[in-house]
């Protein structure tokens, strides 16, 4: 087991990447705090983990709320006695997020509040807890759009993920000598709820697929395996990285037919 006796907090744990990562981390021996806005689905993930013999607690939080994030970290400490792994993964892509001209200020603010402040608050309260536990690993979910301009306009989302990458680099440098590693996981386009609700026709899916050398969408379970690597001792010399798990999209100029 690669995470035996480790305590992990996962935000956005009710769905997609967060859910798959919770199931995998639990199978690898971690004790989990599952945090999400969606209580119904979050409790189902907890149930699934309990039925498989794992240990997990759910807390309903809004990652853009500082007090909620503090309570999430405190729960890890009171319930499981510390914190070693923090996966700041919750994020939104708003349906009204568009180009600079058409995007309302409120949509921009909301997207940055969840995607950027959520990571900041997780780190603000999580770092002291990880330090007290002797060190550990923080993983922040960014996106391939932090590196490439998205042809389908989503200015707030793209800005937010760029901020996650730059915060990650600074956090990694500042905390490297405290045995705290900080990396950004950069998924390519995935077959999860977040993206598929926008790519709701075969034509829209195909338009995106032409850019991915592997010719398919990624799976949340594939991101979970990457998160496991970054969380575990296998990545003991890896910090400050923008870890691309994207089917080659950021490496390709033209994709094969
Ligand atoms: P998802 O929609 O399946 O899961 C996101 C989860 O975050 C949901 O359970 C949702 O309830 C939760 N959430 C949303 N706002 C929250 C808030 N304010 N507080 C607490 N929880 C909140 O999406 P996913 O694809 O698993 O996305 C996870 C992360 O991966 C996000 O940061 C997303 O931006 C990023 N990402 C996704 C893709 C993709 O193609 N799906 C690509 C690159 C990056």
mmCIF file of C-alpha atoms and ligand atoms in Angstrom:
data_model
loop_
_atom_site.group_PDB
_atom_site.id
_atom_site.type_symbol
_atom_site.label_atom_id
_atom_site.label_comp_id
_atom_site.label_asym_id
_atom_site.label_seq_id
_atom_site.Cartn_x
_atom_site.Cartn_y
_atom_site.Cartn_z
ATOM 1 C CA UNK A 1 0.000 0.000 0.000
ATOM 2 C CA UNK A 2 1.473 3.317 -1.091
ATOM 3 C CA UNK A 3 -0.418 5.597 1.336
ATOM 4 C CA UNK A 4 -0.620 3.419 4.437
ATOM 5 C CA UNK A 5 -1.479 5.463 7.572
ATOM 6 C CA UNK A 6 -1.489 8.736 5.628
ATOM 7 C CA UNK A 7 -4.283 11.257 6.163
ATOM 8 C CA UNK A 8 -5.564 12.975 3.025
ATOM 9 C CA UNK A 9 -8.021 15.806 2.383
ATOM 10 C CA UNK A 10 -9.636 15.865 -1.066
ATOM 11 C CA UNK A 11 -11.809 18.758 -2.265
ATOM 12 C CA UNK A 12 -14.327 18.141 -5.018
ATOM 13 C CA UNK A 13 -14.442 14.548 -3.766
ATOM 14 C CA UNK A 14 -18.076 13.931 -4.723
ATOM 15 C CA UNK A 15 -17.503 13.642 -8.463
ATOM 16 C CA UNK A 16 -15.063 13.085 -11.327
ATOM 17 C CA UNK A 17 -11.348 13.292 -10.502
ATOM 18 C CA UNK A 18 -11.930 13.825 -6.771
ATOM 19 C CA UNK A 19 -14.204 10.809 -6.437
ATOM 20 C CA UNK A 20 -11.868 8.462 -8.350
ATOM 21 C CA UNK A 21 -8.892 9.721 -6.357
ATOM 22 C CA UNK A 22 -10.734 9.165 -3.075
ATOM 23 C CA UNK A 23 -11.474 5.542 -4.003
ATOM 24 C CA UNK A 24 -7.858 4.927 -5.107
ATOM 25 C CA UNK A 25 -6.224 6.670 -2.113
ATOM 26 C CA UNK A 26 -8.462 4.648 0.210
ATOM 27 C CA UNK A 27 -7.517 1.395 -1.518
ATOM 28 C CA UNK A 28 -3.877 2.422 -0.988
ATOM 29 C CA UNK A 29 -4.425 2.770 2.774
ATOM 30 C CA UNK A 30 -5.138 6.496 3.292
ATOM 31 C CA UNK A 31 -7.684 7.882 5.752
ATOM 32 C CA UNK A 32 -9.759 10.488 4.004
ATOM 33 C CA UNK A 33 -11.616 13.729 4.535
ATOM 34 C CA UNK A 34 -13.965 14.081 1.572
ATOM 35 C CA UNK A 35 -14.941 17.729 1.042
ATOM 36 C CA UNK A 36 -17.517 18.982 -1.448
ATOM 37 C CA UNK A 37 -20.526 21.280 -1.870
ATOM 38 C CA UNK A 38 -22.561 18.313 -3.045
ATOM 39 C CA UNK A 39 -23.526 16.484 0.132
ATOM 40 C CA UNK A 40 -25.684 13.809 -1.497
ATOM 41 C CA UNK A 41 -22.978 12.532 -3.851
ATOM 42 C CA UNK A 42 -20.241 13.076 -1.265
ATOM 43 C CA UNK A 43 -22.018 10.831 1.236
ATOM 44 C CA UNK A 44 -22.326 8.153 -1.448
ATOM 45 C CA UNK A 45 -18.539 8.212 -1.954
ATOM 46 C CA UNK A 46 -18.067 7.878 1.813
ATOM 47 C CA UNK A 47 -20.478 4.914 1.844
ATOM 48 C CA UNK A 48 -18.610 3.241 -1.017
ATOM 49 C CA UNK A 49 -15.308 3.626 0.856
ATOM 50 C CA UNK A 50 -16.791 2.279 4.106
ATOM 51 C CA UNK A 51 -18.264 -0.721 2.306
ATOM 52 C CA UNK A 52 -14.809 -1.511 0.901
ATOM 53 C CA UNK A 53 -13.375 -1.397 4.442
ATOM 54 C CA UNK A 54 -11.761 2.070 4.223
ATOM 55 C CA UNK A 55 -11.922 5.079 6.534
ATOM 56 C CA UNK A 56 -13.481 8.340 5.343
ATOM 57 C CA UNK A 57 -15.424 11.300 6.673
ATOM 58 C CA UNK A 58 -17.458 13.739 4.568
ATOM 59 C CA UNK A 59 -17.720 17.482 5.180
ATOM 60 C CA UNK A 60 -19.935 19.822 3.162
ATOM 61 C CA UNK A 61 -17.883 22.910 2.320
ATOM 62 C CA UNK A 62 -17.617 25.723 -0.163
ATOM 63 C CA UNK A 63 -13.903 26.010 -0.977
ATOM 64 C CA UNK A 64 -14.301 29.747 -1.609
ATOM 65 C CA UNK A 65 -15.209 30.204 2.079
ATOM 66 C CA UNK A 66 -12.245 30.548 4.453
ATOM 67 C CA UNK A 67 -14.082 29.290 7.548
ATOM 68 C CA UNK A 68 -15.277 26.183 5.676
ATOM 69 C CA UNK A 69 -11.698 25.381 4.628
ATOM 70 C CA UNK A 70 -10.431 25.857 8.172
ATOM 71 C CA UNK A 71 -13.086 23.415 9.444
ATOM 72 C CA UNK A 72 -12.128 20.893 6.744
ATOM 73 C CA UNK A 73 -8.491 20.883 7.905
ATOM 74 C CA UNK A 74 -9.496 20.808 11.581
ATOM 75 C CA UNK A 75 -11.643 17.756 10.887
ATOM 76 C CA UNK A 76 -8.603 15.910 9.499
ATOM 77 C CA UNK A 77 -6.717 16.686 12.696
ATOM 78 C CA UNK A 78 -9.502 15.843 15.160
ATOM 79 C CA UNK A 79 -10.732 12.747 13.330
ATOM 80 C CA UNK A 80 -7.453 11.241 12.097
ATOM 81 C CA UNK A 81 -4.754 13.045 14.130
ATOM 82 C CA UNK A 82 -2.956 15.045 11.408
ATOM 83 C CA UNK A 83 -2.609 15.747 7.700
ATOM 84 C CA UNK A 84 -0.128 14.504 5.085
ATOM 85 C CA UNK A 85 -1.814 14.939 1.706
ATOM 86 C CA UNK A 86 -3.945 17.829 0.503
ATOM 87 C CA UNK A 87 -5.592 17.572 -2.909
ATOM 88 C CA UNK A 88 -7.026 21.003 -3.819
ATOM 89 C CA UNK A 89 -9.112 19.719 -6.682
ATOM 90 C CA UNK A 90 -12.573 21.344 -6.580
ATOM 91 C CA UNK A 91 -13.177 23.621 -9.539
ATOM 92 C CA UNK A 92 -15.873 25.072 -11.768
ATOM 93 C CA UNK A 93 -16.199 25.990 -15.442
ATOM 94 C CA UNK A 94 -19.227 28.279 -15.691
ATOM 95 C CA UNK A 95 -21.587 28.032 -18.659
ATOM 96 C CA UNK A 96 -21.592 31.868 -18.963
ATOM 97 C CA UNK A 97 -17.782 32.059 -19.014
ATOM 98 C CA UNK A 98 -16.902 33.392 -22.461
ATOM 99 C CA UNK A 99 -14.505 35.873 -24.075
ATOM 100 C CA UNK A 100 -13.472 39.118 -22.352
ATOM 101 C CA UNK A 101 -16.247 41.150 -23.980
ATOM 102 C CA UNK A 102 -19.096 38.836 -23.072
ATOM 103 C CA UNK A 103 -18.133 37.565 -19.622
ATOM 104 C CA UNK A 104 -19.904 39.276 -16.718
ATOM 105 C CA UNK A 105 -17.766 40.463 -13.827
ATOM 106 C CA UNK A 106 -19.786 38.268 -11.441
ATOM 107 C CA UNK A 107 -18.878 35.129 -13.431
ATOM 108 C CA UNK A 108 -15.215 36.120 -13.422
ATOM 109 C CA UNK A 109 -15.304 36.739 -9.646
ATOM 110 C CA UNK A 110 -17.125 33.473 -8.906
ATOM 111 C CA UNK A 111 -14.694 31.416 -11.020
ATOM 112 C CA UNK A 112 -11.655 32.946 -9.354
ATOM 113 C CA UNK A 113 -13.235 32.609 -5.907
ATOM 114 C CA UNK A 114 -13.688 28.847 -6.316
ATOM 115 C CA UNK A 115 -10.701 27.911 -8.504
ATOM 116 C CA UNK A 116 -8.060 30.265 -7.073
ATOM 117 C CA UNK A 117 -9.147 31.258 -3.558
ATOM 118 C CA UNK A 118 -10.175 27.644 -2.953
ATOM 119 C CA UNK A 119 -6.571 26.535 -3.517
ATOM 120 C CA UNK A 120 -5.249 29.459 -1.456
ATOM 121 C CA UNK A 121 -7.517 28.663 1.529
ATOM 122 C CA UNK A 122 -6.682 24.964 1.336
ATOM 123 C CA UNK A 123 -2.979 25.843 1.542
ATOM 124 C CA UNK A 124 -3.474 28.599 4.131
ATOM 125 C CA UNK A 125 -4.902 26.154 6.650
ATOM 126 C CA UNK A 126 -3.465 22.919 5.288
ATOM 127 C CA UNK A 127 0.232 23.882 5.337
ATOM 128 C CA UNK A 128 0.463 24.357 9.134
ATOM 129 C CA UNK A 129 -1.295 21.007 9.634
ATOM 130 C CA UNK A 130 1.033 19.206 7.192
ATOM 131 C CA UNK A 131 4.075 20.846 8.808
ATOM 132 C CA UNK A 132 2.921 19.627 12.260
ATOM 133 C CA UNK A 133 2.583 16.107 10.832
ATOM 134 C CA UNK A 134 6.206 16.129 9.618
ATOM 135 C CA UNK A 135 5.616 17.086 5.973
ATOM 136 C CA UNK A 136 3.705 15.763 2.998
ATOM 137 C CA UNK A 137 2.349 16.493 -0.436
ATOM 138 C CA UNK A 138 -0.016 19.127 -1.824
ATOM 139 C CA UNK A 139 -1.554 18.656 -5.261
ATOM 140 C CA UNK A 140 -3.447 21.498 -6.928
ATOM 141 C CA UNK A 141 -5.601 20.719 -9.944
ATOM 142 C CA UNK A 142 -4.835 23.160 -12.757
ATOM 143 C CA UNK A 143 -5.515 22.337 -16.430
ATOM 144 C CA UNK A 144 -3.881 22.159 -19.837
ATOM 145 C CA UNK A 145 -5.563 25.539 -20.517
ATOM 146 C CA UNK A 146 -3.073 27.119 -18.120
ATOM 147 C CA UNK A 147 -0.494 26.501 -20.878
ATOM 148 C CA UNK A 148 -2.491 26.794 -24.111
ATOM 149 C CA UNK A 149 -4.999 29.409 -25.172
ATOM 150 C CA UNK A 150 -8.371 27.688 -25.384
ATOM 151 C CA UNK A 151 -9.993 28.068 -28.793
ATOM 152 C CA UNK A 152 -13.389 27.909 -27.098
ATOM 153 C CA UNK A 153 -13.452 31.085 -25.032
ATOM 154 C CA UNK A 154 -13.527 30.705 -21.230
ATOM 155 C CA UNK A 155 -11.510 33.678 -20.031
ATOM 156 C CA UNK A 156 -12.224 33.341 -16.301
ATOM 157 C CA UNK A 157 -11.477 29.602 -16.198
ATOM 158 C CA UNK A 158 -8.246 30.004 -18.162
ATOM 159 C CA UNK A 159 -7.113 32.885 -15.922
ATOM 160 C CA UNK A 160 -7.942 30.861 -12.811
ATOM 161 C CA UNK A 161 -5.904 27.840 -13.874
ATOM 162 C CA UNK A 162 -2.917 30.043 -14.782
ATOM 163 C CA UNK A 163 -3.070 31.388 -11.232
ATOM 164 C CA UNK A 164 -3.129 27.844 -9.824
ATOM 165 C CA UNK A 165 0.072 27.025 -11.727
ATOM 166 C CA UNK A 166 1.955 30.116 -10.594
ATOM 167 C CA UNK A 167 0.792 29.734 -6.970
ATOM 168 C CA UNK A 168 1.936 26.131 -7.063
ATOM 169 C CA UNK A 169 5.455 27.068 -8.165
ATOM 170 C CA UNK A 170 5.809 29.657 -5.404
ATOM 171 C CA UNK A 171 4.376 27.367 -2.721
ATOM 172 C CA UNK A 172 6.791 24.642 -3.820
ATOM 173 C CA UNK A 173 9.795 26.946 -3.534
ATOM 174 C CA UNK A 174 8.775 28.439 -0.187
ATOM 175 C CA UNK A 175 8.006 25.130 1.543
ATOM 176 C CA UNK A 176 10.559 22.806 -0.085
ATOM 177 C CA UNK A 177 12.840 22.735 2.965
ATOM 178 C CA UNK A 178 9.949 21.878 5.269
ATOM 179 C CA UNK A 179 9.465 18.532 3.530
ATOM 180 C CA UNK A 180 6.290 19.804 1.875
ATOM 181 C CA UNK A 181 6.089 19.112 -1.851
ATOM 182 C CA UNK A 182 3.603 21.085 -3.961
ATOM 183 C CA UNK A 183 2.711 20.106 -7.525
ATOM 184 C CA UNK A 184 0.052 21.038 -10.058
ATOM 185 C CA UNK A 185 -1.853 18.293 -11.822
ATOM 186 C CA UNK A 186 -2.739 19.479 -15.341
ATOM 187 C CA UNK A 187 -5.418 17.261 -16.873
ATOM 188 C CA UNK A 188 -6.220 17.370 -20.557
ATOM 189 C CA UNK A 189 -9.866 17.223 -21.697
ATOM 190 C CA UNK A 190 -11.667 14.528 -19.715
ATOM 191 C CA UNK A 191 -14.815 12.505 -20.087
ATOM 192 C CA UNK A 192 -16.276 13.923 -16.838
ATOM 193 C CA UNK A 193 -19.463 15.862 -16.070
ATOM 194 C CA UNK A 194 -17.588 19.189 -16.001
ATOM 195 C CA UNK A 195 -16.626 19.054 -19.695
ATOM 196 C CA UNK A 196 -19.242 16.737 -21.198
ATOM 197 C CA UNK A 197 -22.087 19.065 -20.250
ATOM 198 C CA UNK A 198 -20.542 21.556 -22.686
ATOM 199 C CA UNK A 199 -19.553 19.052 -25.379
ATOM 200 C CA UNK A 200 -23.095 17.778 -25.634
ATOM 201 C CA UNK A 201 -23.097 16.730 -29.300
ATOM 202 C CA UNK A 202 -20.892 14.375 -31.324
ATOM 203 C CA UNK A 203 -19.812 17.321 -33.507
ATOM 204 C CA UNK A 204 -18.587 19.313 -30.494
ATOM 205 C CA UNK A 205 -16.765 16.271 -29.114
ATOM 206 C CA UNK A 206 -15.041 15.637 -32.457
ATOM 207 C CA UNK A 207 -13.959 19.299 -32.695
ATOM 208 C CA UNK A 208 -12.059 18.853 -29.431
ATOM 209 C CA UNK A 209 -10.754 15.375 -30.207
ATOM 210 C CA UNK A 210 -8.870 16.486 -33.339
ATOM 211 C CA UNK A 211 -6.441 18.327 -31.044
ATOM 212 C CA UNK A 212 -5.617 15.346 -28.834
ATOM 213 C CA UNK A 213 -2.874 13.120 -30.308
ATOM 214 C CA UNK A 214 -4.278 10.073 -28.517
ATOM 215 C CA UNK A 215 -7.649 10.720 -30.154
ATOM 216 C CA UNK A 216 -9.740 10.216 -27.029
ATOM 217 C CA UNK A 217 -10.785 12.001 -23.848
ATOM 218 C CA UNK A 218 -8.987 11.176 -20.609
ATOM 219 C CA UNK A 219 -10.696 9.387 -17.742
ATOM 220 C CA UNK A 220 -10.982 10.643 -14.169
ATOM 221 C CA UNK A 221 -9.419 7.349 -13.040
ATOM 222 C CA UNK A 222 -6.282 8.192 -15.044
ATOM 223 C CA UNK A 223 -5.978 11.500 -13.160
ATOM 224 C CA UNK A 224 -6.363 9.607 -9.876
ATOM 225 C CA UNK A 225 -3.329 7.469 -10.747
ATOM 226 C CA UNK A 226 -1.294 10.607 -11.462
ATOM 227 C CA UNK A 227 -2.452 12.150 -8.175
ATOM 228 C CA UNK A 228 -1.426 8.949 -6.370
ATOM 229 C CA UNK A 229 2.068 9.224 -7.829
ATOM 230 C CA UNK A 230 2.389 12.871 -6.725
ATOM 231 C CA UNK A 231 0.984 12.074 -3.275
ATOM 232 C CA UNK A 232 3.256 9.088 -2.652
ATOM 233 C CA UNK A 233 6.943 8.676 -1.846
ATOM 234 C CA UNK A 234 7.472 7.634 -5.477
ATOM 235 C CA UNK A 235 7.517 11.385 -6.204
ATOM 236 C CA UNK A 236 9.907 12.218 -3.353
ATOM 237 C CA UNK A 237 12.088 14.532 -5.526
ATOM 238 C CA UNK A 238 9.193 16.061 -7.470
ATOM 239 C CA UNK A 239 8.051 19.527 -6.451
ATOM 240 C CA UNK A 240 6.903 22.661 -8.273
ATOM 241 C CA UNK A 241 6.019 20.661 -11.358
ATOM 242 C CA UNK A 242 3.223 21.290 -13.831
ATOM 243 C CA UNK A 243 2.416 17.617 -14.262
ATOM 244 C CA UNK A 244 0.744 17.193 -17.644
ATOM 245 C CA UNK A 245 -1.618 14.237 -17.986
ATOM 246 C CA UNK A 246 -3.227 15.243 -21.226
ATOM 247 C CA UNK A 247 -3.004 12.626 -24.017
ATOM 248 C CA UNK A 248 -0.285 14.789 -25.619
ATOM 249 C CA UNK A 249 -2.426 17.877 -26.299
ATOM 250 C CA UNK A 250 0.169 20.357 -25.011
ATOM 251 C CA UNK A 251 2.944 18.774 -27.074
ATOM 252 C CA UNK A 252 1.219 18.711 -30.419
ATOM 253 C CA UNK A 253 1.199 21.303 -33.157
ATOM 254 C CA UNK A 254 -0.651 19.117 -35.641
ATOM 255 C CA UNK A 255 -2.168 15.809 -34.673
ATOM 256 C CA UNK A 256 -2.021 12.682 -36.880
ATOM 257 C CA UNK A 257 -5.089 11.884 -39.005
HETATM 258 P P1 LIG B 1 -16.584 17.505 -11.623
HETATM 259 O O1 LIG B 1 -17.544 18.591 -11.952
HETATM 260 O O2 LIG B 1 -16.902 16.073 -11.954
HETATM 261 O O3 LIG B 1 -16.159 17.587 -10.083
HETATM 262 C C1 LIG B 1 -15.926 18.824 -9.432
HETATM 263 C C2 LIG B 1 -16.428 18.696 -7.989
HETATM 264 O O4 LIG B 1 -16.138 19.947 -7.322
HETATM 265 C C3 LIG B 1 -17.943 18.480 -7.881
HETATM 266 O O5 LIG B 1 -18.215 17.398 -7.010
HETATM 267 C C4 LIG B 1 -18.462 19.794 -7.306
HETATM 268 O O6 LIG B 1 -19.599 19.639 -6.472
HETATM 269 C C5 LIG B 1 -17.253 20.281 -6.521
HETATM 270 N N1 LIG B 1 -17.297 21.721 -6.307
HETATM 271 C C6 LIG B 1 -17.582 22.702 -7.209
HETATM 272 N N2 LIG B 1 -17.551 23.889 -6.629
HETATM 273 C C7 LIG B 1 -17.236 23.690 -5.312
HETATM 274 C C8 LIG B 1 -17.067 24.548 -4.206
HETATM 275 N N3 LIG B 1 -17.222 25.874 -4.311
HETATM 276 N N4 LIG B 1 -16.747 24.007 -3.005
HETATM 277 C C9 LIG B 1 -16.615 22.660 -2.869
HETATM 278 N N5 LIG B 1 -16.775 21.799 -3.898
HETATM 279 C C10 LIG B 1 -17.073 22.312 -5.101
HETATM 280 O O7 LIG B 1 -15.242 17.933 -12.390
HETATM 281 P P2 LIG B 1 -13.822 17.230 -12.606
HETATM 282 O O8 LIG B 1 -13.624 17.086 -14.055
HETATM 283 O O9 LIG B 1 -13.616 16.088 -11.713
HETATM 284 O O10 LIG B 1 -12.912 18.480 -12.149
HETATM 285 C C11 LIG B 1 -12.032 18.457 -11.052
HETATM 286 C C12 LIG B 1 -10.944 19.463 -11.318
HETATM 287 O O11 LIG B 1 -10.277 19.149 -12.540
HETATM 288 C C13 LIG B 1 -11.432 20.901 -11.471
HETATM 289 O O12 LIG B 1 -10.544 21.770 -10.811
HETATM 290 C C14 LIG B 1 -11.381 21.127 -12.966
HETATM 291 O O13 LIG B 1 -11.229 22.485 -13.299
HETATM 292 C C15 LIG B 1 -10.171 20.315 -13.332
HETATM 293 N N6 LIG B 1 -10.061 19.930 -14.746
HETATM 294 C C16 LIG B 1 -11.036 19.213 -15.369
HETATM 295 C C17 LIG B 1 -10.890 18.902 -16.715
HETATM 296 C C18 LIG B 1 -11.964 18.150 -17.476
HETATM 297 O O14 LIG B 1 -11.888 18.045 -18.702
HETATM 298 N N7 LIG B 1 -12.964 17.589 -16.802
HETATM 299 C C19 LIG B 1 -9.738 19.277 -17.416
HETATM 300 C C20 LIG B 1 -8.763 19.980 -16.752
HETATM 301 C C21 LIG B 1 -8.926 20.314 -15.423
#
